[in-house]
Short mmCIF file of C-alpha atoms and ligand atoms in Angstrom, two decimals:
data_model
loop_
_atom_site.label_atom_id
_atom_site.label_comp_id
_atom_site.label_asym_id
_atom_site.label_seq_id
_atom_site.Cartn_x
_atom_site.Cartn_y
_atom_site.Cartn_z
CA UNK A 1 0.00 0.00 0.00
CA UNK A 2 1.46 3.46 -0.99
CA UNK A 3 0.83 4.67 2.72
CA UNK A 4 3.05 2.48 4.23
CA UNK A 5 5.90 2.88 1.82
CA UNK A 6 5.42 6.72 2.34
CA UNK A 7 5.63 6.53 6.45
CA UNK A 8 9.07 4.70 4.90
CA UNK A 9 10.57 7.35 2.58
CA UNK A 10 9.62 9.86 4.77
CA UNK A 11 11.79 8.36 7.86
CA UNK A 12 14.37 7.82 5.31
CA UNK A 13 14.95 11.36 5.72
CA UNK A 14 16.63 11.51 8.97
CA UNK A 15 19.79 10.91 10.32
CA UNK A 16 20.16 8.66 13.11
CA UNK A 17 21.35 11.21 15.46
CA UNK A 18 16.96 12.94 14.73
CA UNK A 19 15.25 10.27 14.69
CA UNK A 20 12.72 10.05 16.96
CA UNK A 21 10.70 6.66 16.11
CA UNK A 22 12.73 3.68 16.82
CA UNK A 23 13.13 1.24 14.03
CA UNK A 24 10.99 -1.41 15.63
CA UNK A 25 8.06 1.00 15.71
CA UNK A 26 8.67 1.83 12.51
CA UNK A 27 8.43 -1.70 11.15
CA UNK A 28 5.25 -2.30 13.40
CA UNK A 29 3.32 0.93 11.62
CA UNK A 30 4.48 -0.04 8.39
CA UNK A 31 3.23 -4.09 9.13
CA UNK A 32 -0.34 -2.41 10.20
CA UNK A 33 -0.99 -0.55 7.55
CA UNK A 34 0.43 -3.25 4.88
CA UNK A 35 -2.48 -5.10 6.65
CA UNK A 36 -4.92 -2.74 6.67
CA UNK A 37 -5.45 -2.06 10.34
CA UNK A 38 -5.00 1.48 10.17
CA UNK A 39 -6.29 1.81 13.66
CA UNK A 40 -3.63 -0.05 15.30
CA UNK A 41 -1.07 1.70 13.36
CA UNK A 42 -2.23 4.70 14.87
CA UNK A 43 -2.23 3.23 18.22
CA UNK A 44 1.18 2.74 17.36
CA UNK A 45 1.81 6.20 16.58
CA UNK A 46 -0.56 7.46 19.53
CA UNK A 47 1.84 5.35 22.11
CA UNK A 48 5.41 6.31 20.62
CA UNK A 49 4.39 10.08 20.37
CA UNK A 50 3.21 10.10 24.18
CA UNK A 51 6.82 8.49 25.02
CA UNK A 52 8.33 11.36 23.51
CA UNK A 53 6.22 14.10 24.76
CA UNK A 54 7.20 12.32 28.08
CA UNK A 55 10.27 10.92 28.29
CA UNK A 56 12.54 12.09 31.44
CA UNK A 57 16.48 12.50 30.56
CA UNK A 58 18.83 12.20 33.69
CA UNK A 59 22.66 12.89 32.98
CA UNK A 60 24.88 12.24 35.78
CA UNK A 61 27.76 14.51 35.77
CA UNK A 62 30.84 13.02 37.92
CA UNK A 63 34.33 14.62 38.86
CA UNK A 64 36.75 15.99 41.41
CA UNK A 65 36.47 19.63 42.44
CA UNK A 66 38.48 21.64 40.42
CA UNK A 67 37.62 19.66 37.15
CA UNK A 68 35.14 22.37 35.43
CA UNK A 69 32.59 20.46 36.07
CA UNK A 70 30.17 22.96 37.22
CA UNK A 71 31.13 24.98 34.35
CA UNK A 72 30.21 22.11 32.08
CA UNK A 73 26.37 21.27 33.82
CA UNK A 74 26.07 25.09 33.02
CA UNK A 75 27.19 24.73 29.43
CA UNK A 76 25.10 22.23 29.04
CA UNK A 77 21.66 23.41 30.40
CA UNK A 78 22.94 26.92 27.91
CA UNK A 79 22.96 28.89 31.30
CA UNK A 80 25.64 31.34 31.45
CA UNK A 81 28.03 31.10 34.82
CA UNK A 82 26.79 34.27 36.40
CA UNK A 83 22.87 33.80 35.67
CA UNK A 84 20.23 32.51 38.49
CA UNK A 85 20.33 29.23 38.62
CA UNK A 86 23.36 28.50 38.05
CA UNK A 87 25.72 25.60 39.15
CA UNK A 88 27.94 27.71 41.55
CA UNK A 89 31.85 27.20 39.68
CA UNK A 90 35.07 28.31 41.73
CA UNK A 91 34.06 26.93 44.83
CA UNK A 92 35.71 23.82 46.47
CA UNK A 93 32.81 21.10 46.78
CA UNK A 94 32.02 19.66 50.29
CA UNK A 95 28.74 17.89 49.93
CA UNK A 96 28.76 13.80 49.55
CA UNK A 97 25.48 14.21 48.00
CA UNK A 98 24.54 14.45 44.48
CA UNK A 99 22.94 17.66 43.44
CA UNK A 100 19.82 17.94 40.77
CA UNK A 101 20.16 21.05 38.17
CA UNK A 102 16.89 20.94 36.01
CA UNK A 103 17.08 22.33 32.12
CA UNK A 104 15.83 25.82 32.34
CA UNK A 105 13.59 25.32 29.31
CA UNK A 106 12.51 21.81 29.76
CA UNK A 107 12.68 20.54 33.12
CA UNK A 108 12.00 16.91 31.85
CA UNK A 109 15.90 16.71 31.41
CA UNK A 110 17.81 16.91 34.78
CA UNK A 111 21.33 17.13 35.10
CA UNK A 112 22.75 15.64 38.60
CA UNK A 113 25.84 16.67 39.53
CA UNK A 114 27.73 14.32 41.59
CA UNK A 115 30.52 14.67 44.00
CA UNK A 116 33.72 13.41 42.62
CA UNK A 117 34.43 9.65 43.72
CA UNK A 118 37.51 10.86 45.17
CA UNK A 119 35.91 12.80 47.83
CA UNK A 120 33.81 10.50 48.98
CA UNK A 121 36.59 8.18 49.42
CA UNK A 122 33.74 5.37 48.49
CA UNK A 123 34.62 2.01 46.42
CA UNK A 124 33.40 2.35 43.18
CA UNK A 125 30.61 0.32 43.30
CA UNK A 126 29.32 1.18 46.22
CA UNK A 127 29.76 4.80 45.35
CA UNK A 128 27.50 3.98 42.28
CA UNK A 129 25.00 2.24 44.84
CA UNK A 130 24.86 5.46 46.75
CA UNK A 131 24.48 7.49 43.78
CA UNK A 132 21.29 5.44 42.40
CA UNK A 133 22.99 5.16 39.27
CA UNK A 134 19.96 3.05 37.98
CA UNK A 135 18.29 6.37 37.60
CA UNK A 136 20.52 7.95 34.87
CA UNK A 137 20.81 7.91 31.16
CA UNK A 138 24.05 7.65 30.89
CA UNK A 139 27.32 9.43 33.16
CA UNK A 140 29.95 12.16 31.72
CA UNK A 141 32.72 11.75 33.60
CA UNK A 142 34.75 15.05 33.92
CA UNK A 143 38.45 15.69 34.46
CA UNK A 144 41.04 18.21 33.39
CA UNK A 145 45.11 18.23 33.31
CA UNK A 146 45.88 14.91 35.32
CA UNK A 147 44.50 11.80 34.40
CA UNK A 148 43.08 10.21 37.53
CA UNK A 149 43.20 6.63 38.67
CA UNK A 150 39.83 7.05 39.89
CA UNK A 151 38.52 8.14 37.06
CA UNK A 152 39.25 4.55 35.58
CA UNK A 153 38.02 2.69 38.00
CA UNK A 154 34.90 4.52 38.38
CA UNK A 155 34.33 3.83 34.04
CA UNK A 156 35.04 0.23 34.61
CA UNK A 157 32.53 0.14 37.51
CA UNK A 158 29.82 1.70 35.38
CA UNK A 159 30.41 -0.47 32.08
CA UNK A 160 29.89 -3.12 34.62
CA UNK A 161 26.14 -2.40 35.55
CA UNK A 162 26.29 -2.33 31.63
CA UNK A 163 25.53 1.61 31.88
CA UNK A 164 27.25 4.46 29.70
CA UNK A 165 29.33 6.54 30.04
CA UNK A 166 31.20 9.46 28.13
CA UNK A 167 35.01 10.61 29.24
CA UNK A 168 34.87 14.56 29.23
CA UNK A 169 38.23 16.57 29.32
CA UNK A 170 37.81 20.22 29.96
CA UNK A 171 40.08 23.11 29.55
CA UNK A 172 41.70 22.31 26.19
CA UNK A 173 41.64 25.72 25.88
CA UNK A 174 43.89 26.35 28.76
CA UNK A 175 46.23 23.21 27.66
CA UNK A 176 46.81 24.61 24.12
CA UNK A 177 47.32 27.86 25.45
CA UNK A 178 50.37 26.97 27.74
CA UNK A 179 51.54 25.03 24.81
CA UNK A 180 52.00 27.66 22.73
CA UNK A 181 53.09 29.86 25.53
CA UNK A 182 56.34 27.01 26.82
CA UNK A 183 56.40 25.45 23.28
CA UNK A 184 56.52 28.68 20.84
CA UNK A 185 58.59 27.25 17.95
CA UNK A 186 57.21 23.55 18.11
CA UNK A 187 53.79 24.40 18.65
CA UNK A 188 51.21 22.49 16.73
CA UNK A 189 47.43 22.50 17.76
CA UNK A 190 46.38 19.72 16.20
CA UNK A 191 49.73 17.07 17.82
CA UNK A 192 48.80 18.45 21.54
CA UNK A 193 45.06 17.42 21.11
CA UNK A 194 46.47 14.29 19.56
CA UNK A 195 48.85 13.94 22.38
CA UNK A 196 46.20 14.28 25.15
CA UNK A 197 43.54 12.32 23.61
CA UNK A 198 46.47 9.50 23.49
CA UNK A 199 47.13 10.16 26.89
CA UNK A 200 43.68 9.55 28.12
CA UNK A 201 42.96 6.64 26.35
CA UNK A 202 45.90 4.84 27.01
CA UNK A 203 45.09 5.16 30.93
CA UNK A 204 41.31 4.31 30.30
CA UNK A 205 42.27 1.51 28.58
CA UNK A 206 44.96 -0.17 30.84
CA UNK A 207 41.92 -0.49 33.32
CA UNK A 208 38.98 -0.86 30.98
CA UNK A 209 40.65 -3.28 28.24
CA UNK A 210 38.81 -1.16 25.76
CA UNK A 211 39.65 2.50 24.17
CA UNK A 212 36.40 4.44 24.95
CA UNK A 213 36.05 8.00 23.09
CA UNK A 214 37.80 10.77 25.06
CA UNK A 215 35.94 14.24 24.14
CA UNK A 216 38.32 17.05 24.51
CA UNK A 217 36.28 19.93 25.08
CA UNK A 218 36.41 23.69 26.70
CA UNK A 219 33.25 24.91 28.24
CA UNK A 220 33.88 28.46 27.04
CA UNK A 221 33.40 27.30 23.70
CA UNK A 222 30.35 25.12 23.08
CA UNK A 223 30.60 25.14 19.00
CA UNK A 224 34.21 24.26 19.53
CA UNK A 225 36.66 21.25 19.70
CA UNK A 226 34.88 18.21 20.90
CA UNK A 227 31.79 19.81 22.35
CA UNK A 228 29.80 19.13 18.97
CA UNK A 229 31.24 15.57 18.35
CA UNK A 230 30.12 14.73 22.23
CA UNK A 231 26.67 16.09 21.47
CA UNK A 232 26.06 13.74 18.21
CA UNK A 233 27.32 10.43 20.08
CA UNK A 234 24.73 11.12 22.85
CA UNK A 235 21.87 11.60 20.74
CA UNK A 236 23.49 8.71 18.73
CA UNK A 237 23.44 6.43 21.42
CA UNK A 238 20.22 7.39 22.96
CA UNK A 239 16.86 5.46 22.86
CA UNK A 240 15.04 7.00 19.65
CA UNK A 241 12.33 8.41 22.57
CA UNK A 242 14.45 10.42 24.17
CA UNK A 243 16.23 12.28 21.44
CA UNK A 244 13.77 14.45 21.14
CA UNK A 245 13.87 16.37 24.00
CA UNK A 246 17.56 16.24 24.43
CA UNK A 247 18.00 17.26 21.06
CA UNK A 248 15.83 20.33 21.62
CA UNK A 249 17.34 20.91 24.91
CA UNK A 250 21.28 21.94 23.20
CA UNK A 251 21.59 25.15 22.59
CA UNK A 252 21.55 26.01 19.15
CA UNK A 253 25.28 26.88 18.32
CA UNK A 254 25.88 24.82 15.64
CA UNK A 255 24.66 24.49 12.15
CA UNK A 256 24.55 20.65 12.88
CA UNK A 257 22.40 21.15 15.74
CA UNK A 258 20.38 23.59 14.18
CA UNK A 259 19.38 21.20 11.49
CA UNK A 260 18.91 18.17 13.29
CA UNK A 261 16.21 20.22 16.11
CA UNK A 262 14.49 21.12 12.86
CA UNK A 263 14.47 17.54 11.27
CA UNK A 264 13.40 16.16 14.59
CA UNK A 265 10.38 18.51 14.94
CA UNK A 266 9.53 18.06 11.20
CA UNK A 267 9.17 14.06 12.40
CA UNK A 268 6.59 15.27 15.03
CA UNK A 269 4.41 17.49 13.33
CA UNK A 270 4.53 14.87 10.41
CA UNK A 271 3.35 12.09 13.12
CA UNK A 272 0.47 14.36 14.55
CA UNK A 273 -0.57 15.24 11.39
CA UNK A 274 -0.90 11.54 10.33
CA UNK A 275 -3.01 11.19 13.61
CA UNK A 276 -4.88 13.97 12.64
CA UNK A 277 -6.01 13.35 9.25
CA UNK A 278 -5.52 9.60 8.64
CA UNK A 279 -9.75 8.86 8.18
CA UNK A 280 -10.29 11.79 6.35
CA UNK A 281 -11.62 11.09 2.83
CA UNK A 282 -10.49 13.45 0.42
CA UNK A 283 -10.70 13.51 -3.09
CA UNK A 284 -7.33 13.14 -4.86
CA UNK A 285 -4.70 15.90 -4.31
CA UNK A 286 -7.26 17.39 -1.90
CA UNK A 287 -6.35 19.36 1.59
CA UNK A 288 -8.62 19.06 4.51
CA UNK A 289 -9.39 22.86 5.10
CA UNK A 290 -9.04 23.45 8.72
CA UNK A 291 -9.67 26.73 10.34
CA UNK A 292 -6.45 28.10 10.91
CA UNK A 293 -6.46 27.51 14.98
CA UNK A 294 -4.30 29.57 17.02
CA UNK A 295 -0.94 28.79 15.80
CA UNK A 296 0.62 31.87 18.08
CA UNK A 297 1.32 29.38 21.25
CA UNK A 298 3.40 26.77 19.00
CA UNK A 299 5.37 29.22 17.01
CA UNK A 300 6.23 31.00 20.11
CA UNK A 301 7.76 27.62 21.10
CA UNK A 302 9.32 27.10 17.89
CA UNK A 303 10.76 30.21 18.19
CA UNK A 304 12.34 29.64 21.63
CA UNK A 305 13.43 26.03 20.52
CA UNK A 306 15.69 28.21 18.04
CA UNK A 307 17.01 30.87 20.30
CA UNK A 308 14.42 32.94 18.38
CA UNK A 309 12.10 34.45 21.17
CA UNK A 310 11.89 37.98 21.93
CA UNK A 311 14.22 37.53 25.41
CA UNK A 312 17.05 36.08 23.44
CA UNK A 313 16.88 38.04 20.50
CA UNK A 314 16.86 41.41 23.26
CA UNK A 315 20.00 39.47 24.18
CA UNK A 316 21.59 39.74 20.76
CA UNK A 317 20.67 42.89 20.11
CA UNK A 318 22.07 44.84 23.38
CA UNK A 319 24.95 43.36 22.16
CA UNK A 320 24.93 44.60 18.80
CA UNK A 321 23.64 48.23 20.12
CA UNK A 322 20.86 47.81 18.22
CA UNK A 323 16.78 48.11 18.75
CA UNK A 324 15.15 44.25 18.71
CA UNK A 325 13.14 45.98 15.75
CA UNK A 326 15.72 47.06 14.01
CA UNK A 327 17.39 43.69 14.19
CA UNK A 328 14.66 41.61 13.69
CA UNK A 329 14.43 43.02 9.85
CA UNK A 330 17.51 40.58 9.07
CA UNK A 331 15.74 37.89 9.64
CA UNK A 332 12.42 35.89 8.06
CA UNK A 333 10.39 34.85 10.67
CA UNK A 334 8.91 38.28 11.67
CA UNK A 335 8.24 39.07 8.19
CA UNK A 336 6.06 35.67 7.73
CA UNK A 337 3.15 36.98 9.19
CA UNK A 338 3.19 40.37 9.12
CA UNK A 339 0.47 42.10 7.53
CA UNK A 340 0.37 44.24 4.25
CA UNK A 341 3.55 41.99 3.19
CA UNK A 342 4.20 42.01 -0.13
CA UNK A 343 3.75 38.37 -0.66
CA UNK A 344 0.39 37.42 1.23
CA UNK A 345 0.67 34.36 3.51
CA UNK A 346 -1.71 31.96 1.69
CA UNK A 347 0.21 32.72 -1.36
CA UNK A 348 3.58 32.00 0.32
CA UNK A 349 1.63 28.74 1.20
CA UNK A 350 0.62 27.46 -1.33
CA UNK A 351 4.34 28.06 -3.19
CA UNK A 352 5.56 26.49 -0.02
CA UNK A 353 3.22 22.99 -0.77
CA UNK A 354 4.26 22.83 -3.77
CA UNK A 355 7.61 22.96 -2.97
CA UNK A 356 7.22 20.10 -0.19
CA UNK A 357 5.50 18.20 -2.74
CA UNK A 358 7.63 18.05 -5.31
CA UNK A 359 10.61 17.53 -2.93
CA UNK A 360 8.76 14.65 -1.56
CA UNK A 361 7.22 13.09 -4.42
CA UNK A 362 3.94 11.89 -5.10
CA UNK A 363 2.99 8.97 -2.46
CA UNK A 364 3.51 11.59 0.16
CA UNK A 365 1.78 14.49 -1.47
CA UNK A 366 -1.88 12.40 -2.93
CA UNK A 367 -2.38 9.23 -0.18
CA UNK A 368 -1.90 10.82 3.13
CA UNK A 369 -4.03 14.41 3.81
CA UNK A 370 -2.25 16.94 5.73
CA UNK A 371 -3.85 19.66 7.68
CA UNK A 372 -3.40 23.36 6.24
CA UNK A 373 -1.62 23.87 9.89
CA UNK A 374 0.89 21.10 8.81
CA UNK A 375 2.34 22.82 6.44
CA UNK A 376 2.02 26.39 7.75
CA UNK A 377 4.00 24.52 11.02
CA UNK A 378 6.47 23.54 8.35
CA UNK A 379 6.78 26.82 6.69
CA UNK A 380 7.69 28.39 9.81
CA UNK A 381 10.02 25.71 11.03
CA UNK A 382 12.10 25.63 7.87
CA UNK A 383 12.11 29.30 8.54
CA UNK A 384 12.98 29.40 12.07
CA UNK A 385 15.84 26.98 11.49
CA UNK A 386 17.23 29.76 8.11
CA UNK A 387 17.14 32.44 11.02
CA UNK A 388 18.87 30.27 13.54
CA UNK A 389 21.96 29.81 11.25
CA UNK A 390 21.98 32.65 10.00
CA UNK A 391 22.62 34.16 13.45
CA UNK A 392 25.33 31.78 14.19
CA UNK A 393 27.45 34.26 11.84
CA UNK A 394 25.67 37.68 13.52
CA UNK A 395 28.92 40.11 12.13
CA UNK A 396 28.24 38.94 8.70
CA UNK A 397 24.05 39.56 9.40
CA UNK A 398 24.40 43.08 10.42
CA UNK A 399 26.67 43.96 7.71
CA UNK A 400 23.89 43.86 5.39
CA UNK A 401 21.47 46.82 4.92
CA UNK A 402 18.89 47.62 7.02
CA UNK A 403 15.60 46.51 5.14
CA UNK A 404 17.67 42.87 3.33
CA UNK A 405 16.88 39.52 3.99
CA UNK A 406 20.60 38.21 4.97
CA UNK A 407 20.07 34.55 4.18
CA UNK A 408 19.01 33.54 0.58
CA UNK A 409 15.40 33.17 0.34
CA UNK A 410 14.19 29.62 -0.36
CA UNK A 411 12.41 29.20 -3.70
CA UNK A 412 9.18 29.38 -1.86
CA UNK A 413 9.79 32.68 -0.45
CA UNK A 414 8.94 35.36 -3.27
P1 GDP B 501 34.23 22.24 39.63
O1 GDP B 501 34.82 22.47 40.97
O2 GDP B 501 34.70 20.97 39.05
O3 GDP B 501 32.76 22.39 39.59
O4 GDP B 501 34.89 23.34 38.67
P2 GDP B 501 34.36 24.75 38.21
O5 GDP B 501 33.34 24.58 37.16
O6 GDP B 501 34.02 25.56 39.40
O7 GDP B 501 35.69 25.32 37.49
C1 GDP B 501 36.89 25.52 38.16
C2 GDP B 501 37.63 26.66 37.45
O8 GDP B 501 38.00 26.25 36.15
C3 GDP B 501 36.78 27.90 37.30
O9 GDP B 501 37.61 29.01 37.50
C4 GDP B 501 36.33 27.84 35.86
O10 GDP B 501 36.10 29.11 35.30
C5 GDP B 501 37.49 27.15 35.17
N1 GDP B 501 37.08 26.36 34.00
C6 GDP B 501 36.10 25.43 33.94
N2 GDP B 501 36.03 24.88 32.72
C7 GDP B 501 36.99 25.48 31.97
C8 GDP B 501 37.41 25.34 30.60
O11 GDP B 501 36.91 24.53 29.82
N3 GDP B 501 38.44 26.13 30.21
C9 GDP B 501 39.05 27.02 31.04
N4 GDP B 501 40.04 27.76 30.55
N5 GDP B 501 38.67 27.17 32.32
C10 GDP B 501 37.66 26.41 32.79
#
């Protein structure tokens, strides 16, 4: 049946690292419909899009005092050192117990930072034990300069309860700096990240038999040296489920990261929509015509999924010296909606389906019926995301003219 070989082209879409609907669900929808029992292939889809909507995330974040690992639980909830809320860095830790940091956007992903096992002068498993390390996703295990003993132990102790666990070095910054500084004439960036990676592995894998990854990162610099390459093996590695919110929970500094929040929301409002309009009965190449319901609440999230809402983007433009209004004109989303454009939005729309269309092909476009709100959700999605990377380069963005669109306008656009 052409549905089911559409629900397959369109997950062919996605990375890995996106997806949100594990393969076995996948297969199962596909099986259902092949057999005609379209309601339990919704059920399907009904169960697997309340797991994501719910799914907790718990990181444990492990290391000594001293490590950066503060620093790093701030990096990684996007909250700068010297906002509320934040993990208190440049303080020497005292507490045996673990402490629980929530995401300030999404407070379904908790990061808990625990004491370093050094501290608590506990054996490793019984410092696991007291840490209820059933509870976590996975463990980052923090250090910086030394490589300690502990550290190793602690890995193998977790790969025994058959858990994860990710090796974080911070302060590469600081390393290649004093490099350069003592080293002048031999410097070369890329041998002293070499040389410490080596150096890490080869102690992690006297004690764990194996080489696990070693991410070298600095938590000044979250686009930087291994910060991006630790963010893809997590969502790699996690349970299709839970990528979503993770994925939506990084910050958006990266292009990468950009794109795959955007591809990951894409495979959600594509799932709803299925659930939304799968008994309709339209006549071929038809559109369900749907009042336009108040969209306002879900682009407002979009936007702050993006680093788009109106507190971050009074962020960027304090920086810049500039009025949010005068800023905003370099970007698309504000001019999407905005009445007496030039280009009226159910104009823009329509362009914009047939653009999905014929970048989708026909199974996609004539046997399932989308809501006009799917694709308007789209639209502004694949416009949100332009914006977001755009910004990324901000110098380049306010070079331009007041009154230009910075990025390239997508075919659909005029
Ligand atoms: P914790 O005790 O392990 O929580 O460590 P903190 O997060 O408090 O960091 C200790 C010190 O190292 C602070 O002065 C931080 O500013 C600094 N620091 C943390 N991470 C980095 C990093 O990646 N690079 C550099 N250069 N300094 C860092």
């Amino acid at each position: 049946m052409a549905w089911a070989s559409s629900f397959d082209e369109f997950f062919k879409n996605f990375k890995r690292e996106s997806k949100i609907l594990s393969e076995e669900n996948i297969t199962s929808i596909k099986s259902y419909i092949e057999q005609n029992d379209l309601q339990e292939a919704l059920s399907v889809i009904d169960n697997a899009l309340r797991d994501i909507e719910n799914a907790p995330l718990n990181i444990a974040v492990t290391g000594e005092t001293g490590t950066g690992k503060s620093t790093f639980i701030n990096a990684l909830r996007g909250v700068g050192q010297e906002e509320e809320g934040a993990a208190t860095t440049g303080v020497t830790e005292t507490t045996m117990e673990r402490k629980q940091y929530d995401h300030p956007k999404f407070p379904q992903v908790k990061i808990w930072d625990l004491p370093g096992i050094g501290s608590t002068n506990f054996p490793p498993q019984n410092y696991l034990t007291e840490m209820k390390f059933a509870e976590y996703d996975f463990f980052i295990i923090v250090s910086s300069t030394r490589f300690k003993e502990n550290d190793a132990q602690l890995a193998k102790a977790i790969k025994e309860m058959k858990m994860n666990f990710y090796f974080v070095r911070t302060k590469t910054d600081n390393d290649l700096y004093n490099e350069q500084k003592s080293k002048p004439k031999s410097f070369n960036k890329e041998n002293v990240l070499m040389n410490i990676r080596k150096d890490c592995s080869k102690h992690l894998q006297e004690v764990l038999s194996s080489e696990p990854p070693v991410f070298l990162v600095s938590n000044f610099e979250r686009s930087g040296y291994d910060f991006p390459n630790l963010e893809m093996k997590l969502l790699r590695e996690l349970p299709a489920h839970k990528r979503h919110i993770f994925m939506l929970s990084l910050h958006s500094v990266t292009e990468d990261t950009i794109n795959l929040k955007r591809d990951s929301l894409k495979q959600k409002v594509w799932l709803e929509a299925v659930k939304a309009g799968a008994f309709a009965t339209i006549p071929f190449g038809g559109m369900i015509s749907d009042d336009l319901e108040n969209l306002d609440e879900t682009f407002n999230l979009y936007r702050s999924y993006f680093g788009l809402d109106d507190a971050s983007l009074e962020k960027i433009a304090e920086d810049f010296d500039m009025s949010v209004n005068e800023f905003k004109v370099h970007l698309q989303f504000p001019h999407l909606f905005a009445e007496g454009n030039d280009v009226p939005l159910g104009d823009r729309l329509v362009k914009y389906i047939k653009h999905i269309s014929s970048v989708t092909g026909g199974p996609l476009a004539t046997c399932i019926y989308f809501r006009k709100t799917f694709y308007l959700q789209n639209l502004f999605l694949d416009t949100a995301a332009n914006d977001a990377i755009a910004l990324l380069n901000k110098e380049a963005l306010f070079e331009k003219k007041v009154g230009q669109y910075i990025s390239k306008p997508p075919d659909y656009w005029e």
